[in-house]
């Protein structure tokens, strides 16, 4: 069973469906694309998911988004001996509480921006007034759908941000406590680590494009495109990530006795001196990074996850394709603000997502109707392609996009600009 309904989950379903070990895939709740691969079941609450897994004797559950993990889906499944990959609720604090994550990084000497934490608005304001080095970054402690982070350039802006978080409670109780940290300059990248409690494997690097506008301007989104590998993570930086971040992180997870089996996502800033710093941890695969990383993994993804479940990850021989993959999100105009749904999508029949196809189209906010697919969300499709080079992959993606259409489609035309060096 795959829990979730986005592009990441469609990609997971696509990858798992290629396994010789799989008989049947359930998607809870899934999306239009996932309904072509497995059976979509309209379940979202944890009690419903657990009962369903018990009744259907689900052999393995993979969870896409952070919400069920932070609500304790793994604890519930494990109490009933139902196999599931992911951290328990305490382990999920690495993502669901920025204060927990920052204290953890401090304790285990993982490089991250210097910080202070506050649960009192007036104390935080006093601190902001004393600081004379801006920008400063103010973050809601709890989950805020990626929107609870403010980069502020002077004390007035910082106090406004604090007011939104701690007084107006714009993100509910997620903002009752805050982290205030130093601003780090550099280039961001993503590293995802598989971990079975004993050994780890670093998936290939990738880079997301979080802002809605070309050149990385405008509001943050769930991600407008990605590519893998990210050249900013060269061999030297990768070595530093492994030694300075992954090793102490995994030591810390063991020492703190976090029950953790699954993926650890590292949001990394690489500074001018090529030193990697942790911006954030996520306790799951990234979206849209998964859609460009998984097509590069030649292994059977179900076998990999069963090995994680059994604590035998060290026995897996990984094979990673040298071909880069780049993916562009087709969104509904207006996203991440208001947008219309229910638009007919045309051209998808040209992209059947066969295992060796150069272009792969993963669905996010889509629904299957009697006569084809319709838009059902802000981010609608991920159009991905492999190429001998990133440049070639990018050209293939943008060529494929000309064959797909829905009313009011919006997408960035510059995905990959940092690596390819052009818009
Ligand atoms: P987070 O959810 O903590 O990863 O923050 C969301 C985004 O805010 C990151 O992807 C960065 O673009 C930016 N950001 C967060 N923390 C910092 C920091 N200390 N310095 C610079 N940018 C940051
Ligand atoms: N791409 C960012 C995330 O998955 O959180």
Coordinates of C-alpha atoms and ligand atoms in Angstrom, one line a residue:
X1 CA 0.0 0.0 0.0
X2 CA 1.2 3.5 -0.9
X3 CA -0.1 6.3 1.3
X4 CA -0.5 9.7 -0.4
X5 CA -1.7 11.3 -3.5
X6 CA 1.0 13.4 -5.1
X7 CA 3.6 13.1 -7.8
X8 CA 6.0 11.4 -5.4
X9 CA 3.5 8.7 -4.6
X10 CA 2.7 8.1 -8.3
X11 CA 6.4 7.7 -8.9
X12 CA 6.7 5.3 -6.0
X13 CA 3.7 3.3 -7.3
X14 CA 5.3 3.3 -10.8
X15 CA 8.6 2.1 -9.5
X16 CA 7.1 -0.6 -7.1
X17 CA 4.9 -1.9 -9.9
X18 CA 8.0 -3.0 -11.8
X19 CA 8.9 -5.4 -9.0
X20 CA 8.6 -9.1 -9.6
X21 CA 7.5 -9.5 -6.0
X22 CA 4.4 -7.4 -6.2
X23 CA 0.9 -8.9 -6.6
X24 CA -1.3 -5.9 -6.0
X25 CA -0.8 -2.3 -5.1
X26 CA -3.3 -0.2 -3.1
X27 CA -3.1 3.5 -3.2
X28 CA -4.6 5.5 -0.3
X29 CA -6.1 7.7 -1.5
X30 CA -4.0 7.9 -4.7
X31 CA -4.6 10.1 -7.8
X32 CA -5.6 9.7 -11.5
X33 CA -2.2 8.3 -12.5
X34 CA -2.0 5.9 -9.6
X35 CA -5.5 4.5 -10.5
X36 CA -3.9 3.1 -13.7
X37 CA -1.4 1.2 -11.6
X38 CA -3.2 0.1 -8.5
X39 CA -6.5 0.2 -6.7
X40 CA -7.2 3.6 -5.2
X41 CA -9.0 3.4 -1.8
X42 CA -10.5 6.6 -0.4
X43 CA -8.8 6.4 3.0
X44 CA -6.9 9.1 4.9
X45 CA -7.5 8.7 8.6
X46 CA -5.0 6.6 10.5
X47 CA -7.7 4.3 12.1
X48 CA -9.1 3.6 8.6
X49 CA -5.7 2.9 7.1
X50 CA -4.8 0.5 9.9
X51 CA -8.1 -1.4 9.7
X52 CA -7.7 -1.6 5.9
X53 CA -4.1 -2.9 6.2
X54 CA -5.3 -5.5 8.7
X55 CA -8.3 -6.7 6.7
X56 CA -6.4 -6.9 3.4
X57 CA -3.2 -8.3 5.0
X58 CA -1.0 -5.6 3.4
X59 CA 2.5 -7.0 3.2
X60 CA 4.2 -3.6 3.2
X61 CA 3.1 0.0 3.5
X62 CA 5.1 2.9 2.1
X63 CA 4.2 6.4 3.3
X64 CA 4.7 9.5 1.1
X65 CA 3.8 12.6 3.1
X66 CA 4.9 13.8 6.5
X67 CA 1.5 14.2 8.1
X68 CA 0.7 10.5 8.8
X69 CA 4.2 9.9 10.0
X70 CA 4.1 12.8 12.5
X71 CA 0.6 11.6 13.6
X72 CA 2.1 8.2 14.4
X73 CA 1.1 5.9 11.6
X74 CA 4.2 3.8 12.1
X75 CA 3.5 3.3 15.8
X76 CA -0.1 2.1 15.0
X77 CA 1.0 -0.3 12.3
X78 CA 3.8 -1.7 14.4
X79 CA 1.6 -2.3 17.4
X80 CA -0.4 -4.6 15.1
X81 CA 2.7 -6.2 13.5
X82 CA 1.9 -4.6 10.1
X83 CA 5.1 -4.0 8.1
X84 CA 5.6 -0.3 7.3
X85 CA 8.6 1.9 6.4
X86 CA 9.2 5.1 8.3
X87 CA 10.1 6.6 11.6
X88 CA 7.8 6.3 14.7
X89 CA 6.2 9.5 16.0
X90 CA 9.2 10.4 18.1
X91 CA 11.5 9.9 15.2
X92 CA 9.3 12.0 13.0
X93 CA 10.0 14.9 15.4
X94 CA 13.1 15.5 13.3
X95 CA 10.7 17.0 10.8
X96 CA 7.7 17.9 12.8
X97 CA 9.6 20.0 15.4
X98 CA 12.3 22.3 14.2
X99 CA 13.3 22.9 17.8
X100 CA 13.8 19.2 18.3
X101 CA 15.8 19.0 15.1
X102 CA 18.0 22.0 16.0
X103 CA 18.7 20.7 19.5
X104 CA 19.5 17.3 18.0
X105 CA 21.9 18.9 15.5
X106 CA 23.6 21.0 18.3
X107 CA 23.9 17.9 20.5
X108 CA 25.5 15.8 17.8
X109 CA 27.6 18.6 16.3
X110 CA 25.9 18.6 12.9
X111 CA 26.7 21.8 11.0
X112 CA 23.6 24.0 11.0
X113 CA 22.9 27.8 11.4
X114 CA 23.4 29.2 14.9
X115 CA 20.0 29.5 16.6
X116 CA 17.9 30.5 19.6
X117 CA 14.4 29.1 20.4
X118 CA 11.5 31.0 22.0
X119 CA 8.1 30.1 23.4
X120 CA 7.4 33.7 24.6
X121 CA 6.7 36.5 22.1
X122 CA 8.1 39.3 24.2
X123 CA 11.4 37.4 24.9
X124 CA 11.7 36.9 21.1
X125 CA 11.1 40.6 20.4
X126 CA 13.7 41.6 22.9
X127 CA 16.2 39.2 21.2
X128 CA 15.4 40.6 17.8
X129 CA 16.0 44.2 19.0
X130 CA 19.4 43.2 20.3
X131 CA 20.5 41.6 17.1
X132 CA 22.3 43.9 14.7
X133 CA 23.2 41.3 12.0
X134 CA 20.4 40.7 9.5
X135 CA 19.0 38.8 7.6
X136 CA 17.7 36.5 10.2
X137 CA 15.5 33.4 9.6
X138 CA 12.4 32.9 11.7
X139 CA 10.8 29.5 11.6
X140 CA 7.6 28.0 13.1
X141 CA 8.5 25.0 15.3
X142 CA 5.7 22.8 13.9
X143 CA 4.6 21.7 10.5
X144 CA 3.3 24.5 8.3
X145 CA 3.4 22.9 4.8
X146 CA 6.7 24.5 4.0
X147 CA 5.3 28.0 4.6
X148 CA 6.3 28.7 8.2
X149 CA 9.8 30.1 7.3
X150 CA 10.4 33.8 7.1
X151 CA 13.7 35.4 5.8
X152 CA 13.7 38.9 7.4
X153 CA 16.0 41.7 6.4
X154 CA 15.5 44.1 9.3
X155 CA 14.1 44.2 12.8
X156 CA 10.7 45.5 11.8
X157 CA 10.2 42.7 9.2
X158 CA 11.4 40.2 11.8
X159 CA 8.9 41.5 14.4
X160 CA 6.1 41.4 11.8
X161 CA 6.9 37.8 11.1
X162 CA 7.0 36.9 14.7
X163 CA 3.6 38.5 15.2
X164 CA 2.1 36.4 12.4
X165 CA 3.5 33.2 13.9
X166 CA 3.2 33.8 17.6
X167 CA 0.3 36.2 18.0
X168 CA -1.9 35.8 15.0
X169 CA -1.1 32.1 15.0
X170 CA -1.2 32.0 11.2
X171 CA -0.1 28.4 11.3
X172 CA -2.1 27.5 14.4
X173 CA -0.1 26.0 17.3
X174 CA 2.8 25.3 14.9
X175 CA 3.9 28.9 15.5
X176 CA 3.5 28.9 19.3
X177 CA 7.3 28.2 19.5
X178 CA 9.8 29.5 17.1
X179 CA 13.4 29.1 16.0
X180 CA 15.4 32.2 15.1
X181 CA 18.5 31.4 13.2
X182 CA 21.3 33.0 11.2
X183 CA 20.9 33.3 7.5
X184 CA 23.2 31.0 5.5
X185 CA 24.3 31.9 2.0
X186 CA 25.0 29.4 -0.7
X187 CA 23.3 26.9 -3.0
X188 CA 20.7 24.5 -1.8
X189 CA 20.5 20.8 -2.6
X190 CA 18.8 17.6 -1.4
X191 CA 20.4 14.4 -0.2
X192 CA 18.2 11.5 0.8
X193 CA 19.5 8.7 2.9
X194 CA 18.1 5.2 3.3
X195 CA 18.5 3.8 6.8
X196 CA 17.6 0.4 8.3
X197 CA 18.8 1.0 11.8
X198 CA 22.2 -0.4 11.1
X199 CA 23.5 0.7 7.7
X200 CA 22.7 3.5 5.3
X201 CA 22.8 4.2 1.6
X202 CA 23.0 7.8 0.1
X203 CA 20.6 8.2 -2.8
X204 CA 21.9 10.4 -5.7
X205 CA 21.8 14.2 -5.0
X206 CA 19.1 16.4 -6.4
X207 CA 17.9 20.0 -6.4
X208 CA 14.4 21.4 -6.0
X209 CA 13.0 24.7 -7.2
X210 CA 10.7 25.9 -4.4
X211 CA 9.7 29.4 -5.7
X212 CA 6.8 29.8 -8.1
X213 CA 8.6 32.2 -10.4
X214 CA 11.5 31.9 -12.9
X215 CA 14.8 32.9 -11.4
X216 CA 13.6 31.7 -8.0
X217 CA 11.3 34.6 -7.2
X218 CA 7.8 34.8 -5.7
X219 CA 6.2 32.7 -3.0
X220 CA 7.3 29.3 -2.0
X221 CA 5.5 26.3 -3.4
X222 CA 5.6 22.6 -2.8
X223 CA 8.3 22.5 -5.5
X224 CA 8.1 23.5 -9.2
X225 CA 10.7 21.1 -10.6
X226 CA 13.9 19.2 -9.8
X227 CA 16.8 17.4 -11.3
X228 CA 19.4 14.8 -10.3
X229 CA 22.3 14.8 -9.8
X230 CA 23.0 18.3 -8.5
X231 CA 26.5 19.3 -9.6
X232 CA 26.8 21.5 -6.4
X233 CA 27.2 18.2 -4.5
X234 CA 30.4 17.1 -6.1
X235 CA 32.6 14.3 -4.8
X236 CA 34.2 16.5 -2.2
X237 CA 31.0 18.0 -0.9
X238 CA 29.4 14.5 -0.9
X239 CA 32.2 13.2 1.3
X240 CA 31.7 16.1 3.7
X241 CA 27.9 15.4 3.8
X242 CA 28.6 11.8 4.7
X243 CA 31.3 12.5 7.3
X244 CA 30.0 15.7 8.9
X245 CA 26.3 15.1 8.6
X246 CA 25.1 11.6 7.9
X247 CA 27.5 9.8 10.4
X248 CA 26.7 12.0 13.4
X249 CA 23.0 12.0 12.5
X250 CA 22.8 8.2 12.5
X251 CA 24.9 8.0 15.7
X252 CA 22.4 10.4 17.3
X253 CA 19.4 8.4 16.1
X254 CA 20.9 5.3 17.7
X255 CA 21.9 7.1 20.9
X256 CA 18.5 8.7 21.3
X257 CA 16.9 5.3 20.6
X258 CA 14.6 6.7 17.9
X259 CA 12.8 3.9 16.1
X260 CA 13.7 4.8 12.6
X261 CA 13.6 2.8 9.4
X262 CA 13.2 4.5 6.1
X263 CA 14.3 7.7 4.4
X264 CA 16.0 10.7 6.0
X265 CA 15.9 13.8 3.7
X266 CA 18.6 16.4 4.2
X267 CA 17.9 19.9 3.0
X268 CA 21.5 21.2 2.6
X269 CA 23.0 24.6 2.0
X270 CA 26.5 24.4 0.4
X271 CA 28.4 27.6 1.1
X272 CA 31.2 29.3 -0.9
X273 CA 33.8 27.3 0.8
X274 CA 31.9 24.1 -0.3
X275 CA 30.9 23.3 3.3
X276 CA 27.5 21.7 3.6
X277 CA 25.1 22.9 6.4
X278 CA 21.7 21.4 7.3
X279 CA 18.7 23.6 6.7
X280 CA 16.2 21.0 7.6
X281 CA 15.5 17.3 8.0
X282 CA 12.5 15.6 6.5
X283 CA 11.5 12.1 7.5
X284 CA 10.4 11.0 4.1
X285 CA 11.2 11.2 0.4
X286 CA 11.1 14.7 -1.1
X287 CA 8.6 15.9 -3.7
X288 CA 9.4 16.6 -6.5
X289 CA 12.9 15.2 -5.9
X290 CA 11.7 11.6 -5.8
X291 CA 10.4 11.9 -9.4
X292 CA 13.9 12.6 -10.6
X293 CA 15.8 10.3 -8.3
X294 CA 13.9 7.0 -8.4
X295 CA 14.0 6.8 -12.2
X296 CA 17.8 6.7 -11.8
X297 CA 17.8 3.7 -9.4
X298 CA 18.1 0.5 -11.3
X299 CA 17.2 -1.7 -8.2
X300 CA 13.8 -3.3 -7.5
X301 CA 12.3 -0.7 -5.1
X302 CA 10.2 -3.2 -3.3
X303 CA 13.3 -5.4 -2.7
X304 CA 15.1 -2.3 -1.3
X305 CA 12.3 -1.5 1.1
X306 CA 11.9 -5.1 2.2
X307 CA 15.7 -5.0 3.0
X308 CA 15.1 -1.8 5.0
X309 CA 12.3 -3.6 6.9
X310 CA 14.4 -6.6 7.6
X311 CA 17.5 -4.6 8.6
X312 CA 19.4 -6.0 5.6
X313 CA 20.1 -2.9 3.6
X314 CA 23.9 -3.6 3.6
X315 CA 23.1 -6.7 1.5
X316 CA 21.6 -4.7 -1.3
X317 CA 23.9 -4.0 -4.3
X318 CA 22.7 -0.6 -5.5
X319 CA 23.0 0.4 -9.2
X320 CA 22.5 4.1 -10.1
X321 CA 22.1 5.2 -13.7
X322 CA 24.7 7.8 -14.9
X323 CA 21.9 9.5 -16.9
X324 CA 20.6 12.7 -15.3
X325 CA 16.9 13.2 -15.0
X326 CA 15.1 16.5 -15.0
X327 CA 11.5 17.1 -14.1
X328 CA 9.1 20.1 -14.5
X329 CA 5.9 20.6 -12.6
X330 CA 2.8 21.6 -14.6
X331 CA 0.6 23.6 -12.3
X332 CA -2.8 25.3 -12.4
X333 CA -2.4 29.0 -13.0
X334 CA -2.7 30.8 -9.6
X335 CA -1.0 28.2 -7.6
X336 CA 0.2 28.5 -4.8
X337 CA -2.7 30.9 -4.3
X338 CA -6.2 30.2 -5.7
X339 CA -6.7 28.2 -8.9
X340 CA -9.4 26.4 -10.8
X341 CA -9.7 22.6 -11.1
X342 CA -11.7 20.3 -13.3
X343 CA -9.9 21.1 -16.6
X344 CA -9.5 18.3 -19.2
X345 CA -5.9 17.2 -19.7
X346 CA -5.0 16.2 -23.3
X347 CA -1.9 14.5 -24.7
X348 CA -1.2 12.1 -21.9
X349 CA -1.7 9.0 -24.1
X350 CA 1.6 9.8 -25.8
X351 CA 3.5 9.0 -22.5
X352 CA 2.7 5.5 -21.3
X353 CA 5.5 5.5 -18.7
X354 CA 7.1 2.2 -19.8
X355 CA 10.2 1.3 -17.8
X356 CA 12.7 2.4 -20.4
X357 CA 10.8 5.4 -21.8
X358 CA 12.9 8.6 -22.0
X359 CA 9.9 10.7 -20.9
X360 CA 7.9 9.9 -17.8
X361 CA 4.8 11.8 -16.7
X362 CA 3.9 11.5 -13.0
X363 CA 0.5 12.7 -11.9
X364 CA -0.1 14.8 -8.8
X365 CA -3.4 16.7 -8.7
X366 CA -5.3 14.7 -11.3
X367 CA -8.5 12.7 -11.4
X368 CA -9.6 10.1 -13.9
X369 CA -13.0 10.7 -15.5
X370 CA -14.9 8.6 -18.0
X371 CA -13.2 10.2 -20.9
X372 CA -9.7 10.9 -19.6
X373 CA -7.9 12.8 -16.9
X374 CA -8.9 16.1 -15.3
X375 CA -7.0 18.6 -13.1
X376 CA -7.8 18.3 -9.4
X377 CA -5.1 20.3 -7.6
X378 CA -2.5 23.0 -7.8
X379 CA 0.4 20.9 -8.9
X380 CA -1.0 18.7 -11.7
X381 CA 1.7 16.8 -13.5
X382 CA 5.5 16.2 -13.3
X383 CA 7.0 15.8 -16.7
X384 CA 10.4 14.1 -16.4
X385 CA 13.0 13.0 -18.9
X386 CA 16.4 11.2 -18.9
X387 CA 19.2 12.5 -21.1
X388 CA 22.9 11.9 -21.6
X389 CA 23.3 15.3 -20.1
X390 CA 21.1 17.5 -18.0
X391 CA 20.8 19.8 -21.0
X392 CA 19.5 17.0 -23.1
X393 CA 17.1 15.9 -20.4
X394 CA 15.8 19.5 -20.1
X395 CA 15.2 19.8 -23.9
X396 CA 13.3 16.5 -23.9
X397 CA 11.1 17.7 -21.0
X398 CA 10.2 21.0 -22.6
X399 CA 9.5 19.3 -26.0
X400 CA 7.2 16.8 -24.3
X401 CA 5.4 19.6 -22.5
X402 CA 4.3 21.0 -25.9
X403 CA 2.3 17.8 -26.4
X404 CA 0.4 18.1 -23.1
X405 CA -2.3 20.6 -22.5
X406 CA -4.9 21.8 -20.1
X407 CA -6.5 25.2 -19.7
X408 CA -4.5 27.7 -17.6
X409 CA -1.4 25.5 -17.4
X410 CA 1.6 27.3 -15.7
X411 CA 5.1 26.0 -15.4
X412 CA 8.6 27.4 -15.0
X413 CA 10.8 27.4 -18.1
X414 CA 14.1 27.6 -16.3
X415 CA 14.2 24.3 -14.3
X416 CA 17.9 23.3 -14.0
X417 CA 19.2 26.8 -14.5
X418 CA 21.8 26.6 -11.8
X419 CA 23.3 23.4 -13.2
X420 CA 22.9 24.2 -16.9
X421 CA 23.8 27.9 -16.6
X422 CA 21.1 29.4 -18.7
X423 CA 17.4 30.2 -18.5
Ligands
LIG1 P1 13.2 24.9 5.9 O1 11.7 24.4 5.9 O2 13.7 25.0 7.2 O3 14.0 24.1 4.9 O4 13.2 26.3 5.2 C1 12.5 26.5 4.0 C2 13.5 27.3 3.0 O5 13.9 28.5 3.7 C3 14.7 26.6 2.7 O6 14.6 25.7 1.7 C4 15.7 27.7 2.4 O7 15.5 28.2 1.1 C5 15.2 28.8 3.3 N1 16.0 28.8 4.6 C6 15.7 28.1 5.7 N2 16.7 28.3 6.7 C7 17.6 29.1 6.1 C8 18.8 29.7 6.6 N3 19.3 29.5 7.8 N4 19.5 30.5 5.7 C9 19.1 30.7 4.5 N5 17.9 30.2 4.0 C10 17.2 29.4 4.8
LIG2 N1 11.0 19.2 -1.9 C1 10.9 19.6 -0.6 C2 10.2 18.6 0.3 O1 9.8 17.5 -0.2 O2 10.0 18.9 1.4

